[in-house]
mmCIF file of C-alpha atoms in Angstrom:
data_model
loop_
_atom_site.group_PDB
_atom_site.id
_atom_site.type_symbol
_atom_site.label_atom_id
_atom_site.label_comp_id
_atom_site.label_asym_id
_atom_site.label_seq_id
_atom_site.Cartn_x
_atom_site.Cartn_y
_atom_site.Cartn_z
ATOM 1 C CA UNK M 795 250.601 13.796 110.089
ATOM 2 C CA UNK M 796 252.143 12.202 107.030
ATOM 3 C CA UNK M 797 255.063 14.146 104.765
ATOM 4 C CA UNK M 798 252.656 14.803 101.818
ATOM 5 C CA UNK M 799 250.217 16.478 104.502
ATOM 6 C CA UNK M 800 252.945 18.440 105.891
ATOM 7 C CA UNK M 801 254.505 19.647 102.909
ATOM 8 C CA UNK M 802 251.171 20.616 101.770
ATOM 9 C CA UNK M 803 250.408 22.771 104.982
ATOM 10 C CA UNK M 804 253.951 24.764 104.327
ATOM 11 C CA UNK M 805 253.065 25.330 101.369
ATOM 12 C CA UNK M 806 249.494 26.890 102.145
ATOM 13 C CA UNK M 807 251.766 28.590 105.065
ATOM 14 C CA UNK M 808 253.783 29.943 102.069
ATOM 15 C CA UNK M 809 251.237 31.188 99.690
ATOM 16 C CA UNK M 810 248.954 32.663 102.787
ATOM 17 C CA UNK M 811 251.900 34.704 104.025
ATOM 18 C CA UNK M 812 253.365 35.425 100.325
ATOM 19 C CA UNK M 813 250.057 36.836 99.247
ATOM 20 C CA UNK M 814 249.531 39.307 102.150
ATOM 21 C CA UNK M 815 252.842 40.537 101.873
ATOM 22 C CA UNK M 816 252.650 41.315 98.524
ATOM 23 C CA UNK M 817 248.840 42.708 99.025
ATOM 24 C CA UNK M 818 250.229 45.024 102.269
ATOM 25 C CA UNK M 819 253.051 45.875 100.222
ATOM 26 C CA UNK M 820 250.553 47.571 97.346
ATOM 27 C CA UNK M 821 248.641 48.865 100.032
ATOM 28 C CA UNK M 822 251.252 50.681 101.915
ATOM 29 C CA UNK M 823 252.575 52.227 98.568
ATOM 30 C CA UNK M 824 249.175 53.456 97.591
ATOM 31 C CA UNK M 825 249.023 55.151 101.057
ATOM 32 C CA UNK M 826 252.751 56.605 100.729
ATOM 33 C CA UNK M 827 252.249 57.932 97.252
ATOM 34 C CA UNK M 828 248.679 58.076 95.955
ATOM 35 C CA UNK M 829 246.558 58.768 99.235
ATOM 36 C CA UNK M 830 243.455 59.966 97.448
ATOM 37 C CA UNK M 831 243.569 57.536 94.382
ATOM 38 C CA UNK M 832 240.026 56.656 93.054
ATOM 39 C CA UNK M 833 237.532 55.374 95.615
ATOM 40 C CA UNK M 834 240.680 54.325 97.622
ATOM 41 C CA UNK M 835 240.351 57.095 99.818
ATOM 42 C CA UNK M 836 237.316 55.029 101.937
ATOM 43 C CA UNK M 837 239.761 52.036 102.416
ATOM 44 C CA UNK M 838 242.019 54.313 104.168
ATOM 45 C CA UNK M 839 239.647 55.220 106.854
ATOM 46 C CA UNK M 840 240.449 51.581 108.208
ATOM 47 C CA UNK M 841 243.873 52.461 108.297
ATOM 48 C CA UNK M 842 244.265 51.329 111.592
ATOM 49 C CA UNK M 843 242.532 48.126 111.745
ATOM 50 C CA UNK M 844 244.919 47.203 108.617
ATOM 51 C CA UNK M 845 247.891 47.885 110.869
ATOM 52 C CA UNK M 846 246.870 45.806 113.315
ATOM 53 C CA UNK M 847 246.097 42.657 111.020
ATOM 54 C CA UNK M 848 249.759 43.463 109.764
ATOM 55 C CA UNK M 849 250.939 43.207 113.311
ATOM 56 C CA UNK M 850 249.064 39.918 113.990
ATOM 57 C CA UNK M 851 250.457 38.314 110.539
ATOM 58 C CA UNK M 852 253.970 39.439 111.333
ATOM 59 C CA UNK M 853 253.507 37.744 114.573
ATOM 60 C CA UNK M 854 252.142 34.432 112.985
ATOM 61 C CA UNK M 855 255.133 34.651 110.481
ATOM 62 C CA UNK M 856 257.804 34.412 113.138
ATOM 63 C CA UNK M 857 255.520 31.707 115.512
ATOM 64 C CA UNK M 858 255.771 29.631 112.050
ATOM 65 C CA UNK M 859 259.494 30.159 111.684
ATOM 66 C CA UNK M 860 259.019 32.217 107.933
ATOM 67 C CA UNK M 861 261.577 34.803 108.781
ATOM 68 C CA UNK M 862 262.273 36.390 105.378
ATOM 69 C CA UNK M 863 258.416 37.084 105.274
ATOM 70 C CA UNK M 864 258.469 38.127 108.456
ATOM 71 C CA UNK M 865 261.242 40.754 107.689
ATOM 72 C CA UNK M 866 259.407 41.952 105.042
ATOM 73 C CA UNK M 867 256.218 42.554 107.194
ATOM 74 C CA UNK M 868 258.089 44.437 110.029
ATOM 75 C CA UNK M 869 259.331 46.468 107.128
ATOM 76 C CA UNK M 870 255.974 47.603 106.304
ATOM 77 C CA UNK M 871 254.916 47.727 109.450
ATOM 78 C CA UNK M 872 257.485 50.514 110.769
ATOM 79 C CA UNK M 873 257.083 52.180 107.276
ATOM 80 C CA UNK M 874 252.963 52.563 107.843
ATOM 81 C CA UNK M 875 254.097 53.320 111.747
ATOM 82 C CA UNK M 876 256.055 56.467 110.490
ATOM 83 C CA UNK M 877 253.209 57.251 107.895
ATOM 84 C CA UNK M 878 250.434 56.996 110.675
ATOM 85 C CA UNK M 879 252.430 58.169 113.741
ATOM 86 C CA UNK M 880 252.495 62.094 112.928
ATOM 87 C CA UNK M 881 248.369 62.251 112.889
ATOM 88 C CA UNK M 882 247.221 59.566 115.253
ATOM 89 C CA UNK M 883 248.694 58.281 118.806
ATOM 90 C CA UNK M 884 248.031 54.165 118.115
ATOM 91 C CA UNK M 885 248.221 52.852 121.481
ATOM 92 C CA UNK M 886 248.897 55.711 124.199
ATOM 93 C CA UNK M 887 247.511 59.029 125.088
ATOM 94 C CA UNK M 888 249.384 62.100 125.141
ATOM 95 C CA UNK M 889 249.393 62.860 128.973
ATOM 96 C CA UNK M 890 250.983 66.459 128.782
ATOM 97 C CA UNK M 891 253.069 67.780 132.283
ATOM 98 C CA UNK M 892 250.051 70.632 133.471
ATOM 99 C CA UNK M 893 249.356 71.399 136.921
ATOM 100 C CA UNK M 894 245.324 71.716 136.548
ATOM 101 C CA UNK M 895 242.986 68.922 135.550
ATOM 102 C CA UNK M 896 239.736 69.113 133.948
ATOM 103 C CA UNK M 897 236.705 66.091 133.651
ATOM 104 C CA UNK M 898 234.764 66.546 130.505
ATOM 105 C CA UNK M 899 231.786 63.873 129.406
ATOM 106 C CA UNK M 900 231.625 63.727 125.505
ATOM 107 C CA UNK M 901 228.263 61.733 124.566
ATOM 108 C CA UNK M 902 226.575 61.824 121.010
ATOM 109 C CA UNK M 903 222.770 60.444 120.146
ATOM 110 C CA UNK M 904 221.488 61.595 123.603
ATOM 111 C CA UNK M 905 217.799 61.723 123.938
ATOM 112 C CA UNK M 906 217.916 63.062 127.428
ATOM 113 C CA UNK M 907 220.096 65.696 128.307
ATOM 114 C CA UNK M 908 218.713 65.286 132.280
ATOM 115 C CA UNK M 909 219.868 61.714 132.136
ATOM 116 C CA UNK M 910 223.412 62.492 130.923
ATOM 117 C CA UNK M 911 224.083 65.167 133.197
ATOM 118 C CA UNK M 912 223.458 62.450 136.181
ATOM 119 C CA UNK M 913 225.943 60.545 134.390
ATOM 120 C CA UNK M 914 228.032 63.418 134.265
ATOM 121 C CA UNK M 915 227.453 64.005 137.952
ATOM 122 C CA UNK M 916 228.213 60.562 139.036
ATOM 123 C CA UNK M 917 231.669 60.768 136.743
ATOM 124 C CA UNK M 918 232.435 63.825 138.558
ATOM 125 C CA UNK M 919 232.652 65.658 135.347
ATOM 126 C CA UNK M 920 233.471 69.766 135.111
ATOM 127 C CA UNK M 921 232.713 70.140 131.449
ATOM 128 C CA UNK M 922 229.488 68.091 129.871
ATOM 129 C CA UNK M 923 229.458 68.063 126.082
ATOM 130 C CA UNK M 924 226.157 66.548 124.565
ATOM 131 C CA UNK M 925 224.665 66.493 120.964
ATOM 132 C CA UNK M 926 221.697 64.972 120.182
ATOM 133 C CA UNK M 927 220.390 63.387 116.734
ATOM 134 C CA UNK M 928 217.103 65.903 116.518
ATOM 135 C CA UNK M 929 216.149 68.924 118.631
ATOM 136 C CA UNK M 930 216.155 68.903 122.279
ATOM 137 C CA UNK M 931 214.703 70.982 125.050
ATOM 138 C CA UNK M 932 216.784 73.341 126.943
ATOM 139 C CA UNK M 933 217.210 71.771 130.764
ATOM 140 C CA UNK M 934 217.842 73.822 133.918
ATOM 141 C CA UNK M 935 220.155 72.140 136.215
ATOM 142 C CA UNK M 936 221.640 73.082 139.792
ATOM 143 C CA UNK M 937 225.212 72.292 138.825
ATOM 144 C CA UNK M 938 226.104 72.307 135.372
ATOM 145 C CA UNK M 939 225.345 75.708 133.897
ATOM 146 C CA UNK M 940 225.439 77.017 130.170
ATOM 147 C CA UNK M 941 225.054 80.167 129.065
ATOM 148 C CA UNK M 942 222.558 80.153 126.383
ATOM 149 C CA UNK M 943 219.557 80.195 128.899
ATOM 150 C CA UNK M 944 216.725 80.501 125.977
ATOM 151 C CA UNK M 945 213.956 77.535 126.709
ATOM 152 C CA UNK M 946 214.522 76.667 123.374
ATOM 153 C CA UNK M 947 215.175 73.432 121.547
ATOM 154 C CA UNK M 948 218.640 72.611 120.205
ATOM 155 C CA UNK M 949 220.958 69.814 119.024
ATOM 156 C CA UNK M 950 224.117 70.637 120.484
ATOM 157 C CA UNK M 951 224.656 71.332 124.122
ATOM 158 C CA UNK M 952 227.856 72.392 126.540
ATOM 159 C CA UNK M 953 227.442 72.908 130.555
ATOM 160 C CA UNK M 954 230.130 73.515 133.290
ATOM 161 C CA UNK M 955 230.344 73.759 136.654
ATOM 162 C CA UNK M 956 233.111 75.902 136.362
ATOM 163 C CA UNK M 957 233.279 79.952 136.042
ATOM 164 C CA UNK M 958 232.308 80.453 132.362
ATOM 165 C CA UNK M 959 232.911 84.078 130.536
ATOM 166 C CA UNK M 960 231.606 83.347 127.114
ATOM 167 C CA UNK M 961 229.681 80.447 125.284
ATOM 168 C CA UNK M 962 227.037 80.067 122.397
ATOM 169 C CA UNK M 963 226.965 77.886 119.258
ATOM 170 C CA UNK M 964 228.829 78.444 115.636
ATOM 171 C CA UNK M 965 227.143 76.875 112.338
ATOM 172 C CA UNK M 966 229.658 75.304 109.975
ATOM 173 C CA UNK M 967 226.986 74.620 107.338
ATOM 174 C CA UNK M 968 223.120 75.005 107.875
ATOM 175 C CA UNK M 969 223.173 71.773 109.539
ATOM 176 C CA UNK M 970 226.549 71.467 111.149
ATOM 177 C CA UNK M 971 226.492 73.408 114.459
ATOM 178 C CA UNK M 972 228.969 73.238 117.676
ATOM 179 C CA UNK M 973 228.643 74.675 121.022
ATOM 180 C CA UNK M 974 231.488 76.483 122.646
ATOM 181 C CA UNK M 975 232.458 77.423 125.830
ATOM 182 C CA UNK M 976 235.520 79.429 127.723
ATOM 183 C CA UNK M 977 235.823 77.799 131.099
ATOM 184 C CA UNK M 978 238.421 78.626 134.013
ATOM 185 C CA UNK M 979 240.357 76.188 136.237
ATOM 186 C CA UNK M 980 242.590 77.629 138.502
ATOM 187 C CA UNK M 981 244.951 80.004 136.564
ATOM 188 C CA UNK M 982 243.919 78.071 133.377
ATOM 189 C CA UNK M 983 241.373 79.316 130.753
ATOM 190 C CA UNK M 984 240.324 78.038 127.535
ATOM 191 C CA UNK M 985 237.904 77.556 124.915
ATOM 192 C CA UNK M 986 236.408 74.181 124.503
ATOM 193 C CA UNK M 987 234.350 73.481 121.431
ATOM 194 C CA UNK M 988 231.709 70.492 121.491
ATOM 195 C CA UNK M 989 231.397 69.189 117.396
ATOM 196 C CA UNK M 990 229.666 66.374 116.030
ATOM 197 C CA UNK M 991 230.354 65.613 112.235
ATOM 198 C CA UNK M 992 229.128 62.219 112.652
ATOM 199 C CA UNK M 993 228.048 60.801 108.815
ATOM 200 C CA UNK M 994 229.943 63.685 107.559
ATOM 201 C CA UNK M 995 229.625 63.471 103.410
ATOM 202 C CA UNK M 996 232.278 64.227 100.761
ATOM 203 C CA UNK M 997 230.241 67.189 99.857
ATOM 204 C CA UNK M 998 230.183 68.575 102.970
ATOM 205 C CA UNK M 999 233.858 68.412 103.836
ATOM 206 C CA UNK M 1000 235.995 71.099 102.618
ATOM 207 C CA UNK M 1001 232.977 73.468 104.112
ATOM 208 C CA UNK M 1002 233.523 72.473 107.433
ATOM 209 C CA UNK M 1003 236.759 72.237 107.569
ATOM 210 C CA UNK M 1004 237.443 75.473 105.930
ATOM 211 C CA UNK M 1005 234.667 77.202 108.418
ATOM 212 C CA UNK M 1006 236.286 74.915 111.511
ATOM 213 C CA UNK M 1007 239.863 76.229 111.112
ATOM 214 C CA UNK M 1008 238.596 79.687 110.348
ATOM 215 C CA UNK M 1009 236.643 79.607 113.617
ATOM 216 C CA UNK M 1010 239.721 77.996 115.447
ATOM 217 C CA UNK M 1011 242.326 80.802 114.056
ATOM 218 C CA UNK M 1012 240.279 83.384 115.321
ATOM 219 C CA UNK M 1013 240.352 82.459 118.773
ATOM 220 C CA UNK M 1014 242.494 84.463 121.184
ATOM 221 C CA UNK M 1015 242.213 81.608 124.026
ATOM 222 C CA UNK M 1016 243.917 78.103 123.905
ATOM 223 C CA UNK M 1017 241.149 75.610 122.407
ATOM 224 C CA UNK M 1018 240.211 72.295 123.203
ATOM 225 C CA UNK M 1019 238.129 70.415 120.375
ATOM 226 C CA UNK M 1020 236.230 67.088 121.360
ATOM 227 C CA UNK M 1021 234.215 65.108 119.210
ATOM 228 C CA UNK M 1022 233.346 63.131 116.324
ATOM 229 C CA UNK M 1023 235.329 64.567 113.106
ATOM 230 C CA UNK M 1024 233.361 62.567 110.631
ATOM 231 C CA UNK M 1025 236.943 61.676 109.398
ATOM 232 C CA UNK M 1026 239.771 59.311 110.821
ATOM 233 C CA UNK M 1027 242.798 61.897 111.903
ATOM 234 C CA UNK M 1028 245.228 60.334 109.069
ATOM 235 C CA UNK M 1029 243.063 61.524 106.264
ATOM 236 C CA UNK M 1030 244.451 64.243 104.033
ATOM 237 C CA UNK M 1031 241.893 66.375 105.064
ATOM 238 C CA UNK M 1032 241.987 66.013 108.556
ATOM 239 C CA UNK M 1033 246.257 66.424 108.247
ATOM 240 C CA UNK M 1034 245.754 69.847 106.594
ATOM 241 C CA UNK M 1035 243.663 71.055 109.251
ATOM 242 C CA UNK M 1036 245.961 70.073 111.980
ATOM 243 C CA UNK M 1037 248.900 71.713 110.004
ATOM 244 C CA UNK M 1038 246.831 74.759 109.495
ATOM 245 C CA UNK M 1039 245.481 75.396 113.254
ATOM 246 C CA UNK M 1040 248.755 74.035 114.932
ATOM 247 C CA UNK M 1041 246.490 71.562 117.167
ATOM 248 C CA UNK M 1042 247.396 67.995 118.314
ATOM 249 C CA UNK M 1043 245.471 64.772 118.079
ATOM 250 C CA UNK M 1044 245.796 64.111 122.286
ATOM 251 C CA UNK M 1045 243.912 60.723 122.606
ATOM 252 C CA UNK M 1046 244.897 57.124 121.511
ATOM 253 C CA UNK M 1047 242.877 55.427 119.121
ATOM 254 C CA UNK M 1048 239.093 55.132 120.122
ATOM 255 C CA UNK M 1049 236.775 52.037 118.281
ATOM 256 C CA UNK M 1050 234.029 53.322 119.316
ATOM 257 C CA UNK M 1051 231.155 55.812 118.689
ATOM 258 C CA UNK M 1052 229.807 56.286 121.975
ATOM 259 C CA UNK M 1053 226.566 54.020 121.074
ATOM 260 C CA UNK M 1054 228.622 51.027 121.460
ATOM 261 C CA UNK M 1055 231.502 50.513 124.165
ATOM 262 C CA UNK M 1056 234.092 48.508 121.616
ATOM 263 C CA UNK M 1057 233.580 48.197 117.431
ATOM 264 C CA UNK M 1058 236.353 46.660 115.714
ATOM 265 C CA UNK M 1059 235.282 47.765 112.533
ATOM 266 C CA UNK M 1060 234.721 51.102 113.837
ATOM 267 C CA UNK M 1061 236.051 53.808 111.927
ATOM 268 C CA UNK M 1062 238.218 55.912 114.541
ATOM 269 C CA UNK M 1063 236.731 59.799 114.300
ATOM 270 C CA UNK M 1064 236.447 60.383 117.874
ATOM 271 C CA UNK M 1065 239.194 62.853 119.238
ATOM 272 C CA UNK M 1066 240.450 64.965 121.454
ATOM 273 C CA UNK M 1067 242.855 67.791 120.093
ATOM 274 C CA UNK M 1068 244.213 70.667 121.659
ATOM 275 C CA UNK M 1069 247.252 72.894 122.093
ATOM 276 C CA UNK M 1070 250.928 71.484 122.322
ATOM 277 C CA UNK M 1071 250.983 71.448 126.647
ATOM 278 C CA UNK M 1072 247.686 70.134 126.643
ATOM 279 C CA UNK M 1073 247.581 66.701 128.294
ATOM 280 C CA UNK M 1074 245.192 63.854 128.227
ATOM 281 C CA UNK M 1075 245.605 61.495 131.395
ATOM 282 C CA UNK M 1076 242.826 58.817 131.198
ATOM 283 C CA UNK M 1077 239.871 58.020 128.803
ATOM 284 C CA UNK M 1078 236.771 56.398 130.821
ATOM 285 C CA UNK M 1079 233.603 54.935 129.615
ATOM 286 C CA UNK M 1080 230.706 55.560 131.921
ATOM 287 C CA UNK M 1081 227.505 53.485 132.446
ATOM 288 C CA UNK M 1082 225.272 52.673 130.017
ATOM 289 C CA UNK M 1083 222.237 54.791 129.891
ATOM 290 C CA UNK M 1084 218.758 53.247 129.559
ATOM 291 C CA UNK M 1085 218.504 54.979 125.988
ATOM 292 C CA UNK M 1086 221.136 53.477 125.091
ATOM 293 C CA UNK M 1087 225.173 54.922 124.352
ATOM 294 C CA UNK M 1088 227.823 55.562 126.737
ATOM 295 C CA UNK M 1089 228.888 59.123 128.065
ATOM 296 C CA UNK M 1090 232.989 59.100 127.694
ATOM 297 C CA UNK M 1091 234.731 60.948 130.283
ATOM 298 C CA UNK M 1092 237.357 62.495 129.120
ATOM 299 C CA UNK M 1093 240.466 63.638 132.247
ATOM 300 C CA UNK M 1094 242.576 66.526 130.567
ATOM 301 C CA UNK M 1095 245.909 68.077 131.922
ATOM 302 C CA UNK M 1096 245.668 71.805 130.943
#
């Protein structure tokens, strides 16, 4: 490569890094000081993807020996880490130190309750939380039981092979419901809530989360919530919910909606929330079902 070609290439590298650094600085300042500014709150949904891009560009700056730009990018990485980390575990689950384990299968867009229960059996799950896009009939199973035994159609189901004392469904709006079950494992007793707020609209957010907060605070047992929350955990409304209920996010970032195994552009809305001592040991995706979708197996430590 000739001298002029090398010089132009170096200029392009400098321009790319300078523009990227300026854009990253502007994004970070808005996140830190004006997170709800205009339509900007829609972009913050992809905060994790932005953070990954920032890491990649930082590595590139080191690779091409642009240490000044790399220093600026590293400063932004650190700032954004402290902005994200109180409300999201970027790469690792919080494993906890409890003595009892509990396996929970969660799945949305269920088309066959029977097929989902069969998958849960293969994964040796003790609790199965299912959500359908349209009402499905109640299914009797000889291993997994639910306390709602009426032969009626519904969209939200929660089954357990463990002893259960209380269960039911709760409505947060006329269209948004969740199923819950009080299960006992060893000497531990928890209330497990199965939510699905997929495609939650801006108009629904406050009503749903106000009612969800009220439901959580009314419980006299440790509560675990598993599901699609319709918001990333770093959004302002979700942060308020975590603060009000004193629940914590236990899982690493999950770039999946359950319908696809992995989607790099997926807004991370799937989460496991629980009390301080709760741990999440592992997350596994079970085999894809014929009707589509991947049941997710969460291995909890109580």
